[in-house]
PDB file of C-alpha atoms in Angstrom:
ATOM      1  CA  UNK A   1     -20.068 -48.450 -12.330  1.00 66.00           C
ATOM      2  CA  UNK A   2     -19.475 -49.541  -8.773  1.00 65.00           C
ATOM      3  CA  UNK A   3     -19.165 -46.019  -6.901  1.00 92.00           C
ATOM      4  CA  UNK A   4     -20.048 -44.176  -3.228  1.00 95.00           C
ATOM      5  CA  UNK A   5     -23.153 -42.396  -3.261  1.00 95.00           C
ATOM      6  CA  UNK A   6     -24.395 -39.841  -1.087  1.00 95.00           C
ATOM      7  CA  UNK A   7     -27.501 -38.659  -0.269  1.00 89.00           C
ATOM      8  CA  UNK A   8     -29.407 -35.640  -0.150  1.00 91.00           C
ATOM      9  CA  UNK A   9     -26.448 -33.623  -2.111  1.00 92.00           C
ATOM     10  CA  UNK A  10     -27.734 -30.301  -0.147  1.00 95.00           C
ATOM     11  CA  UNK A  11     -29.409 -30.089   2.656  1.00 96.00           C
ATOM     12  CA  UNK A  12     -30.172 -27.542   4.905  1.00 96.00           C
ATOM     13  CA  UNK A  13     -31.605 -27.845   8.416  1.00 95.00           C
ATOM     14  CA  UNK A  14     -32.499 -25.984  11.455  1.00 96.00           C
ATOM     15  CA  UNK A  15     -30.171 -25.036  14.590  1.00 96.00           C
ATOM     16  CA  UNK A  16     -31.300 -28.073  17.166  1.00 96.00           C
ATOM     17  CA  UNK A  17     -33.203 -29.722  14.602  1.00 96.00           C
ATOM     18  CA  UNK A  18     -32.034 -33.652  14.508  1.00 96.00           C
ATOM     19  CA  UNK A  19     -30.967 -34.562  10.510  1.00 96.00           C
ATOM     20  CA  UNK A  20     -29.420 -37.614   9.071  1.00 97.00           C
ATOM     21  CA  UNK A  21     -27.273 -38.165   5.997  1.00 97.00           C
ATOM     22  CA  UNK A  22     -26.859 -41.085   4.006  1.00 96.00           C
ATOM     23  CA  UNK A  23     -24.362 -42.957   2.515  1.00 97.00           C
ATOM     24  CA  UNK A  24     -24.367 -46.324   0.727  1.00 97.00           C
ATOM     25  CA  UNK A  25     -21.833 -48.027  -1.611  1.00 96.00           C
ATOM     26  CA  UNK A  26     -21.696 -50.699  -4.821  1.00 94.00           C
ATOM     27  CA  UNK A  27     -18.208 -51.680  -3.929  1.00 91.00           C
ATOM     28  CA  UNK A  28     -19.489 -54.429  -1.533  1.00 90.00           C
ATOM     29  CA  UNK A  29     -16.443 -52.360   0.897  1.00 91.00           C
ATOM     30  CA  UNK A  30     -16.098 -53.558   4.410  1.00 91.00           C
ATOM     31  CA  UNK A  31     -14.915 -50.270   5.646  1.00 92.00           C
ATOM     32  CA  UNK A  32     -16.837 -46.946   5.810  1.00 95.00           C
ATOM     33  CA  UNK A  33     -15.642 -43.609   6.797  1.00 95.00           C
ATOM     34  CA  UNK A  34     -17.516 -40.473   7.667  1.00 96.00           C
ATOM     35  CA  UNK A  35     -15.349 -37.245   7.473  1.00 96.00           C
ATOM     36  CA  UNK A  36     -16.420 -33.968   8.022  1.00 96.00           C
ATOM     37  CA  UNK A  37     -14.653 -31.074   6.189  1.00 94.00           C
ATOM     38  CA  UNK A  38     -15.203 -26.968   6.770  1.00 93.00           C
ATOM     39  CA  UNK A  39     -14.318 -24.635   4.065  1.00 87.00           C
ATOM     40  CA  UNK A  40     -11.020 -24.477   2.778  1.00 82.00           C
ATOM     41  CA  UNK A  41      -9.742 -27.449   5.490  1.00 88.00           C
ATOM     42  CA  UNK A  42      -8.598 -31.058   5.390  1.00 90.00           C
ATOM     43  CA  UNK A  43     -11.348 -33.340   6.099  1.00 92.00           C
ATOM     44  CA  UNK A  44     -11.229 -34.584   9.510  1.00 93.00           C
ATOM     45  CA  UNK A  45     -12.196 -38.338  10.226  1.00 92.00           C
ATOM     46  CA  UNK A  46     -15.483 -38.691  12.431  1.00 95.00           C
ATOM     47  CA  UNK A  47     -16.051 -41.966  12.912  1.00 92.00           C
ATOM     48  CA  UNK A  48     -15.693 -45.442  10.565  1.00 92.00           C
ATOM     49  CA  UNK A  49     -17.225 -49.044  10.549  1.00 93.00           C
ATOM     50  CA  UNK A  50     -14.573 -52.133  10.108  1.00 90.00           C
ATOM     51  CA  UNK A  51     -17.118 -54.483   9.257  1.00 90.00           C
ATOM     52  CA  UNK A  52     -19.823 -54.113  12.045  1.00 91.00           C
ATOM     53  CA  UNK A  53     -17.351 -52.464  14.599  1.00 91.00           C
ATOM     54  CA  UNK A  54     -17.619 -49.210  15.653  1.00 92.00           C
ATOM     55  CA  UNK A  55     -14.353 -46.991  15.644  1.00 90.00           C
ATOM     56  CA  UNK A  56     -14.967 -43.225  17.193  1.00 90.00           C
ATOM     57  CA  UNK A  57     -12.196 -40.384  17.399  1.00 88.00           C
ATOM     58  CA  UNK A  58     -12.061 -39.628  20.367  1.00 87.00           C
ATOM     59  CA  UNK A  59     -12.212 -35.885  19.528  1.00 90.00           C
ATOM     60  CA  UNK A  60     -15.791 -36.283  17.936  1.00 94.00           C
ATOM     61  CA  UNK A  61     -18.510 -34.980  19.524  1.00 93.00           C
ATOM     62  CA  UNK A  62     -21.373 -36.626  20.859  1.00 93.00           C
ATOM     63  CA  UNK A  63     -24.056 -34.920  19.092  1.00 95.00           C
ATOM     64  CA  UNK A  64     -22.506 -37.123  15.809  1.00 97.00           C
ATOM     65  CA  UNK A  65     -23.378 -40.680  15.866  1.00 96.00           C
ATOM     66  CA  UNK A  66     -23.708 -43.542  13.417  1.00 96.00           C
ATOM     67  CA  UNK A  67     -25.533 -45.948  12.008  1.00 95.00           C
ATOM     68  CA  UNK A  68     -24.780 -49.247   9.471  1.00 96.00           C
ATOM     69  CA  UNK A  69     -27.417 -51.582   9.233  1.00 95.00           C
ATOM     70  CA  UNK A  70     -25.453 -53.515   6.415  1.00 94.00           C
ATOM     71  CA  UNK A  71     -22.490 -53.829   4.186  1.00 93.00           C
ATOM     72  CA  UNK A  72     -23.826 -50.883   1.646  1.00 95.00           C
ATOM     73  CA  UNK A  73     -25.182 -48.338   3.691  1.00 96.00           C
ATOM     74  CA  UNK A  74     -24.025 -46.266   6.750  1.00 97.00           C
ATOM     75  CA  UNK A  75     -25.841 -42.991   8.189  1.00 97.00           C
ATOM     76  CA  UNK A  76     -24.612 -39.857  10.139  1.00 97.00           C
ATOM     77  CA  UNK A  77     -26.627 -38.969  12.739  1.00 97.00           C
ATOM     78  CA  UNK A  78     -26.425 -34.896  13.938  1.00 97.00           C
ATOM     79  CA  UNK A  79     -28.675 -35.105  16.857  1.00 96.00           C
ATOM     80  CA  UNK A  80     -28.571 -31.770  17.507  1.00 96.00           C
ATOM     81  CA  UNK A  81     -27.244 -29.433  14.869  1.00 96.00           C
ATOM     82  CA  UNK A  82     -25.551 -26.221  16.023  1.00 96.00           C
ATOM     83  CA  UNK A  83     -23.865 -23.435  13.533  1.00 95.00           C
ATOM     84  CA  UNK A  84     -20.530 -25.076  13.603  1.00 95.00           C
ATOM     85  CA  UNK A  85     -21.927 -28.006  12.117  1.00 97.00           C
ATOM     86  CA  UNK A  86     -22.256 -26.542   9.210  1.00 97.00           C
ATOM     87  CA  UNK A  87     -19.637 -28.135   6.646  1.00 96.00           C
ATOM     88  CA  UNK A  88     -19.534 -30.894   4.100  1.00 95.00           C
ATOM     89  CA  UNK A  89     -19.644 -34.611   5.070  1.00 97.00           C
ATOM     90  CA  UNK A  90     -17.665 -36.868   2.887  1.00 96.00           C
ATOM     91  CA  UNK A  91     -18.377 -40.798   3.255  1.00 97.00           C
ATOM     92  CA  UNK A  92     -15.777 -43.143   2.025  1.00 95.00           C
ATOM     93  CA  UNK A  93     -15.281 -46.684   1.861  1.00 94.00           C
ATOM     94  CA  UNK A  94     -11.994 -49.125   1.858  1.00 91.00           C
ATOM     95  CA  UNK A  95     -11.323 -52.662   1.485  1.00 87.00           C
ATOM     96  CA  UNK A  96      -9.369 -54.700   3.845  1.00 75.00           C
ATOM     97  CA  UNK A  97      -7.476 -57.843   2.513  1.00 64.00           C
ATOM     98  CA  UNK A  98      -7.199 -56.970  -0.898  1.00 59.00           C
ATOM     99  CA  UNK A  99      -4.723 -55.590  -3.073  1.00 57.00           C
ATOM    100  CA  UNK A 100      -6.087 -52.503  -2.933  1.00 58.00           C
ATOM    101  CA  UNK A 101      -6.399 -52.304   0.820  1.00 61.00           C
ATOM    102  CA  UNK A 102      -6.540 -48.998   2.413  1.00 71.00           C
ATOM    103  CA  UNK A 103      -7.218 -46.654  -0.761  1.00 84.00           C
ATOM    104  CA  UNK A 104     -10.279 -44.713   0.535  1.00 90.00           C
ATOM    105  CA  UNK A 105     -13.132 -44.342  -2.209  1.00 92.00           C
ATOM    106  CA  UNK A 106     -15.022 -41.050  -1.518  1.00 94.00           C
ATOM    107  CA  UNK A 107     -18.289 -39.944  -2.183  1.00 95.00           C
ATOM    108  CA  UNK A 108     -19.336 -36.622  -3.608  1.00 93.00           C
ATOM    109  CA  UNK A 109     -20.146 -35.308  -0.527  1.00 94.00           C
ATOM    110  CA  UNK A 110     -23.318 -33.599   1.566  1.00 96.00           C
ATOM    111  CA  UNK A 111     -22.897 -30.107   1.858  1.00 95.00           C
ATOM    112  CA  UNK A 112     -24.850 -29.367   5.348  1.00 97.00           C
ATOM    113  CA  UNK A 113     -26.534 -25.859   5.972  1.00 96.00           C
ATOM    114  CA  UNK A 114     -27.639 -24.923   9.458  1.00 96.00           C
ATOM    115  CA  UNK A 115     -29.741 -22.065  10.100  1.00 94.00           C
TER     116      UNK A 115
ATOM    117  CA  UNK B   1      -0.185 -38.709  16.892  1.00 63.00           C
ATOM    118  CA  UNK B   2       0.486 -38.306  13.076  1.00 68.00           C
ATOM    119  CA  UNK B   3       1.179 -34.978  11.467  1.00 89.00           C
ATOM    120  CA  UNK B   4       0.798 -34.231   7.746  1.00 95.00           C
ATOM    121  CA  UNK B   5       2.011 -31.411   6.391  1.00 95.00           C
ATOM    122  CA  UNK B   6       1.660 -29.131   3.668  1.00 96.00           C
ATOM    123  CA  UNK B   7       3.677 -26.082   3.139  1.00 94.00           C
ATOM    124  CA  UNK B   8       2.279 -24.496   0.316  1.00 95.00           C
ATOM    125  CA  UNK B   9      -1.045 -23.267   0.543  1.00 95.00           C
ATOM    126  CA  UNK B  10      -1.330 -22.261  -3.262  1.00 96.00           C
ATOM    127  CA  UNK B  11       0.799 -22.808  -6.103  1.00 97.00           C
ATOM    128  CA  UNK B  12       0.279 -22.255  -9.663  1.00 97.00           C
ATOM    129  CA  UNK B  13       1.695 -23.870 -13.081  1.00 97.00           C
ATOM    130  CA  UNK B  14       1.524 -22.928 -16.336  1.00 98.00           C
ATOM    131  CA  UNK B  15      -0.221 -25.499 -18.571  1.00 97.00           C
ATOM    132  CA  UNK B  16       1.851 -28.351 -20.373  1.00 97.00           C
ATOM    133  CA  UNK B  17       4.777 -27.185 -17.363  1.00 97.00           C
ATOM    134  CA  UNK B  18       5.979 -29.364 -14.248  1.00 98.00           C
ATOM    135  CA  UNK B  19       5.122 -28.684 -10.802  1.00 98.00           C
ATOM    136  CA  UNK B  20       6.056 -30.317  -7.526  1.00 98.00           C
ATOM    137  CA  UNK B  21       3.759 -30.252  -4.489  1.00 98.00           C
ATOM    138  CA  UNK B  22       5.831 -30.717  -0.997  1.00 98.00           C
ATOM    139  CA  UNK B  23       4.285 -33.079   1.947  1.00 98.00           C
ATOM    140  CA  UNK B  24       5.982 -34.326   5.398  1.00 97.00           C
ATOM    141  CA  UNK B  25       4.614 -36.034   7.770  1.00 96.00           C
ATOM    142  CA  UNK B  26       5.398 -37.304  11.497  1.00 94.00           C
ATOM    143  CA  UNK B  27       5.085 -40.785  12.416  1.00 90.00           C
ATOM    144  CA  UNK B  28       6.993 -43.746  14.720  1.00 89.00           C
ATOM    145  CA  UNK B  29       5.376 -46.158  12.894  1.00 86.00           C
ATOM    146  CA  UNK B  30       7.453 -48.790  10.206  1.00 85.00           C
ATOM    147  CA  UNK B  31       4.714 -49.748   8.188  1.00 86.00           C
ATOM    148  CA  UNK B  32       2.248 -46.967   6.395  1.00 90.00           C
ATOM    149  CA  UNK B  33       0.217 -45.914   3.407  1.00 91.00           C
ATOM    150  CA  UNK B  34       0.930 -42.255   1.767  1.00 94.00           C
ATOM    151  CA  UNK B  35      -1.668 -40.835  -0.543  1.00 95.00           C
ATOM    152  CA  UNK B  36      -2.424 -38.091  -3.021  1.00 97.00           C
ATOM    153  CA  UNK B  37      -6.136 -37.085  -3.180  1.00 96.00           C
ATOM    154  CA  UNK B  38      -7.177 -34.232  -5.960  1.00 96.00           C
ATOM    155  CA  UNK B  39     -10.739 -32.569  -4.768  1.00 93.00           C
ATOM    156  CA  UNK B  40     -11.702 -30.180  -7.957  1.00 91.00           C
ATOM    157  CA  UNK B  41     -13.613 -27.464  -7.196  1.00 85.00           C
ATOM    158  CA  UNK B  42     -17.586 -28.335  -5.840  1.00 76.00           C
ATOM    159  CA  UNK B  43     -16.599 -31.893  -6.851  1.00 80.00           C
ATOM    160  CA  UNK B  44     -15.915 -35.136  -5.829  1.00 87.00           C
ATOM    161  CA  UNK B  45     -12.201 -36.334  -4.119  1.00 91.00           C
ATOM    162  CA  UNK B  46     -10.357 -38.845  -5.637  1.00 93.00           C
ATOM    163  CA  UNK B  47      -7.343 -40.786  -5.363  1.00 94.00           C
ATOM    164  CA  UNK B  48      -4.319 -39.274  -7.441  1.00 96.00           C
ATOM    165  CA  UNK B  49      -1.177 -41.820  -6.550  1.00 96.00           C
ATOM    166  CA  UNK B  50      -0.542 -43.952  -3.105  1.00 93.00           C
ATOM    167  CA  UNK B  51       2.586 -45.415  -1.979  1.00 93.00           C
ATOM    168  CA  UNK B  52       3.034 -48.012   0.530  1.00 90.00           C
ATOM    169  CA  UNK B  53       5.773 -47.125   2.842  1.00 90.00           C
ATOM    170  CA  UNK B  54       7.601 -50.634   2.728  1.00 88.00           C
ATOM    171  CA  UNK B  55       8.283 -50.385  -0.977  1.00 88.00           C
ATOM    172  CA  UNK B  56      11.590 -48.205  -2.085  1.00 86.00           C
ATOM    173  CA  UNK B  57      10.572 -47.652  -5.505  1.00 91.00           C
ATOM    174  CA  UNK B  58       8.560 -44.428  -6.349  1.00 94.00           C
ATOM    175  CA  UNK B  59       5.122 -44.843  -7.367  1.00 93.00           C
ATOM    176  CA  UNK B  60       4.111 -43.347 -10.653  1.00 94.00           C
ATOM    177  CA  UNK B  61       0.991 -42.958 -12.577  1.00 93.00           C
ATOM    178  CA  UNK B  62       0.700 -41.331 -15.830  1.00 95.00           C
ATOM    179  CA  UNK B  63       1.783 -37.411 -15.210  1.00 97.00           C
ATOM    180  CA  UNK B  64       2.231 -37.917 -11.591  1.00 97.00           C
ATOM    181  CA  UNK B  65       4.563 -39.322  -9.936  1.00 97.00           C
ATOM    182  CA  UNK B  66       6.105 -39.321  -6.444  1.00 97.00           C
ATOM    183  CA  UNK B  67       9.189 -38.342  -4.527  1.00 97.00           C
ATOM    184  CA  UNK B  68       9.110 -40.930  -1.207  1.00 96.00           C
ATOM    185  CA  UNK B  69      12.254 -40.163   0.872  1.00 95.00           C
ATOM    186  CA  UNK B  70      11.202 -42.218   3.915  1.00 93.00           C
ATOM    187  CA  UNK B  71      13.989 -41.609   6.226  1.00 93.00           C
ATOM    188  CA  UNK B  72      13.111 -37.544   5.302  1.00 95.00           C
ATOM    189  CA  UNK B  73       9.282 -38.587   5.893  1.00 95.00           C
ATOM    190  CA  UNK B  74       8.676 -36.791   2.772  1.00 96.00           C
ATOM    191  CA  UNK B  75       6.456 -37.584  -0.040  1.00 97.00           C
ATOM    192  CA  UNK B  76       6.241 -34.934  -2.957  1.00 98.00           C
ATOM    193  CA  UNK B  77       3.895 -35.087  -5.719  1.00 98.00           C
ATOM    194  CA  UNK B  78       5.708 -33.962  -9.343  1.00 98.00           C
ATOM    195  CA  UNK B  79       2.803 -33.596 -12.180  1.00 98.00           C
ATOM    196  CA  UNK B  80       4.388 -33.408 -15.377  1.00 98.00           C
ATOM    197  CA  UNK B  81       2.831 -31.561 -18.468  1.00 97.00           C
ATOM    198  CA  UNK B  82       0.003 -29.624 -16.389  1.00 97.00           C
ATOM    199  CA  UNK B  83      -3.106 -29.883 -17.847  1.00 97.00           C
ATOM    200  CA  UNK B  84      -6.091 -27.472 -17.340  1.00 96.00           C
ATOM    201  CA  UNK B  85      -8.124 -30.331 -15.451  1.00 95.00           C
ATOM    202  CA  UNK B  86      -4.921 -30.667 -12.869  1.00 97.00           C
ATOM    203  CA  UNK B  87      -6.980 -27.252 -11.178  1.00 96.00           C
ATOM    204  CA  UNK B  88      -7.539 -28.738  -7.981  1.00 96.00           C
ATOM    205  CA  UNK B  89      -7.084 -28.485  -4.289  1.00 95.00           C
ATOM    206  CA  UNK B  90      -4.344 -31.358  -3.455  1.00 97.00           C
ATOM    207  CA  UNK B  91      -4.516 -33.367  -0.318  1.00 96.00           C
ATOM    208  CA  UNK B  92      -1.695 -35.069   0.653  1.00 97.00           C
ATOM    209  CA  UNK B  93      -2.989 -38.311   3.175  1.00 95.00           C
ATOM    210  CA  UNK B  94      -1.153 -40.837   5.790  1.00 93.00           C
ATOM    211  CA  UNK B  95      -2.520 -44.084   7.299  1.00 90.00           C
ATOM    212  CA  UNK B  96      -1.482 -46.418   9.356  1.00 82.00           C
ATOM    213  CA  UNK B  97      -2.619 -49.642   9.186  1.00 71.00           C
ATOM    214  CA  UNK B  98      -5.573 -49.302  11.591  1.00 69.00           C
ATOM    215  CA  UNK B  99      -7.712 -47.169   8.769  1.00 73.00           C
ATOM    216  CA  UNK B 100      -6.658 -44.068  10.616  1.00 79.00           C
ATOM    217  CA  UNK B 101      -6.293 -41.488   7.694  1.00 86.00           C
ATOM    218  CA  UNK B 102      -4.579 -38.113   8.439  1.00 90.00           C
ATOM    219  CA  UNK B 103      -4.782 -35.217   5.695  1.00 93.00           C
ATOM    220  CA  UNK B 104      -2.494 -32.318   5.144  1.00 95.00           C
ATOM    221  CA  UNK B 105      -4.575 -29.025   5.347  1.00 93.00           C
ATOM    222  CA  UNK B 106      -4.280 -29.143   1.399  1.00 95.00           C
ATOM    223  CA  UNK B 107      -2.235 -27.144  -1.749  1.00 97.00           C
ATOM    224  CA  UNK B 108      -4.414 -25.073  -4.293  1.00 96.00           C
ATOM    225  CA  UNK B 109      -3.108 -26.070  -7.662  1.00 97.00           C
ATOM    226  CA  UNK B 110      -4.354 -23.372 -10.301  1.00 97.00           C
ATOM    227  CA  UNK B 111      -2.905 -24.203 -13.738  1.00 97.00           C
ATOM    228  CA  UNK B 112      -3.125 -21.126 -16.145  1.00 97.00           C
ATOM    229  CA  UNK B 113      -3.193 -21.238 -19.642  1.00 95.00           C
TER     230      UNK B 113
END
């Protein structure tokens, strides 16, 4: 089945230590999201690719960056990890110009522990 | 900026009874997307119902169906004949047309048996 995976499902890291998640998808998606979501929130939007351009909140800090090398895979970049990092990153995908344009696929999610 | 919002932090049904979960939002724009999103506990989020906001008539999909009053800028969720599985925390979502997805800050659904 065509789905959003996520990778590592855990994973736990040290305060200032630099960690990357990954995300890649089978639904051949032009869009990718990255959100980030504490306990008990919404998730709140990071960052996404349309295509190969770049799209940052402007509310996102600059210790999160991305990466999407291709059309299936896209990275999140903590460059320097502090406590309040320390949340679950959803990755999502969309597909413009179809008739299902704009529903967001999600992916199960890396849960992020900073110590 | 677009504001979603959720009234009811937690709610609770009795199983194989109706329940109606209340979202508003804020926008000046014409031409939107409206979602549902159910995120079970420790699992993954998926898409319940969407509406898109140039169509009048209500999206519906199985047991759930919407209320889209678009001059109100509301957009309830009615699940009919709550199952166990409906357990969830509920997101209610907005978009405009630039990918630019707002959620709600969420209503716990507990359905008891």
């Amino acid at each position: 089945d065509a789905m959003v995976i996520q990778n590592p499902r855990y994973q736990v890291t040290q305060f200032g230590k630099p960690v990357t998640l990954s995300c890649s998808q089978t639904l051949n998606h032009n869009v990718m999201y990255w959100y980030q979501q504490k306990s008990s929130q919404a998730p709140k939007l990071l960052f996404h690719y349309y295509d190969k351009d770049f799209n940052n909140e402007a509310d996102t800090p600059d210790n999160f960056q991305s990466r999407r090398p291709n059309t299936s895979f896209c990275f999140l970049d903590i460059r320097s990890p502090g406590l309040g990092d320390a949340a679950m990153y959803l990755c999502a995908t969309s597909s413009a110009g179809t008739g299902d344009t704009d529903t967001q696929y999600f992916g199960p999610g890396t849960r992020l522990t900073v110590l | 900026a677009q504001t979603v919002t959720q009234s009811q932090p937690e709610m609770s049904v009795q199983e194989a009874e109706t329940v109606t979960l209340s979202c508003t939002y804020d926008t000046s724009e014409s031409n939107y997307y409206l979602f549902w999103y159910k995120q079970p506990p420790s699992r993954q989020m998926i898409l319940v119902i969407r509406q898109e906001a140039y169509k009048q008539q209500n999206a519906t999909e199985n047991r759930f169906s919407v209320n889209f009053q678009k001059a109100a800028k509301s957009f309830s969720l009615k699940i009919s004949d709550s199952q166990l599985g409906d357990t969830a925390m509920y997101f209610c979502a907005f978009m405009k047309s630039n990918n630019d997805m707002r959620f709600g800050a969420g209503t716990r659904l507990t359905v008891k048996p």
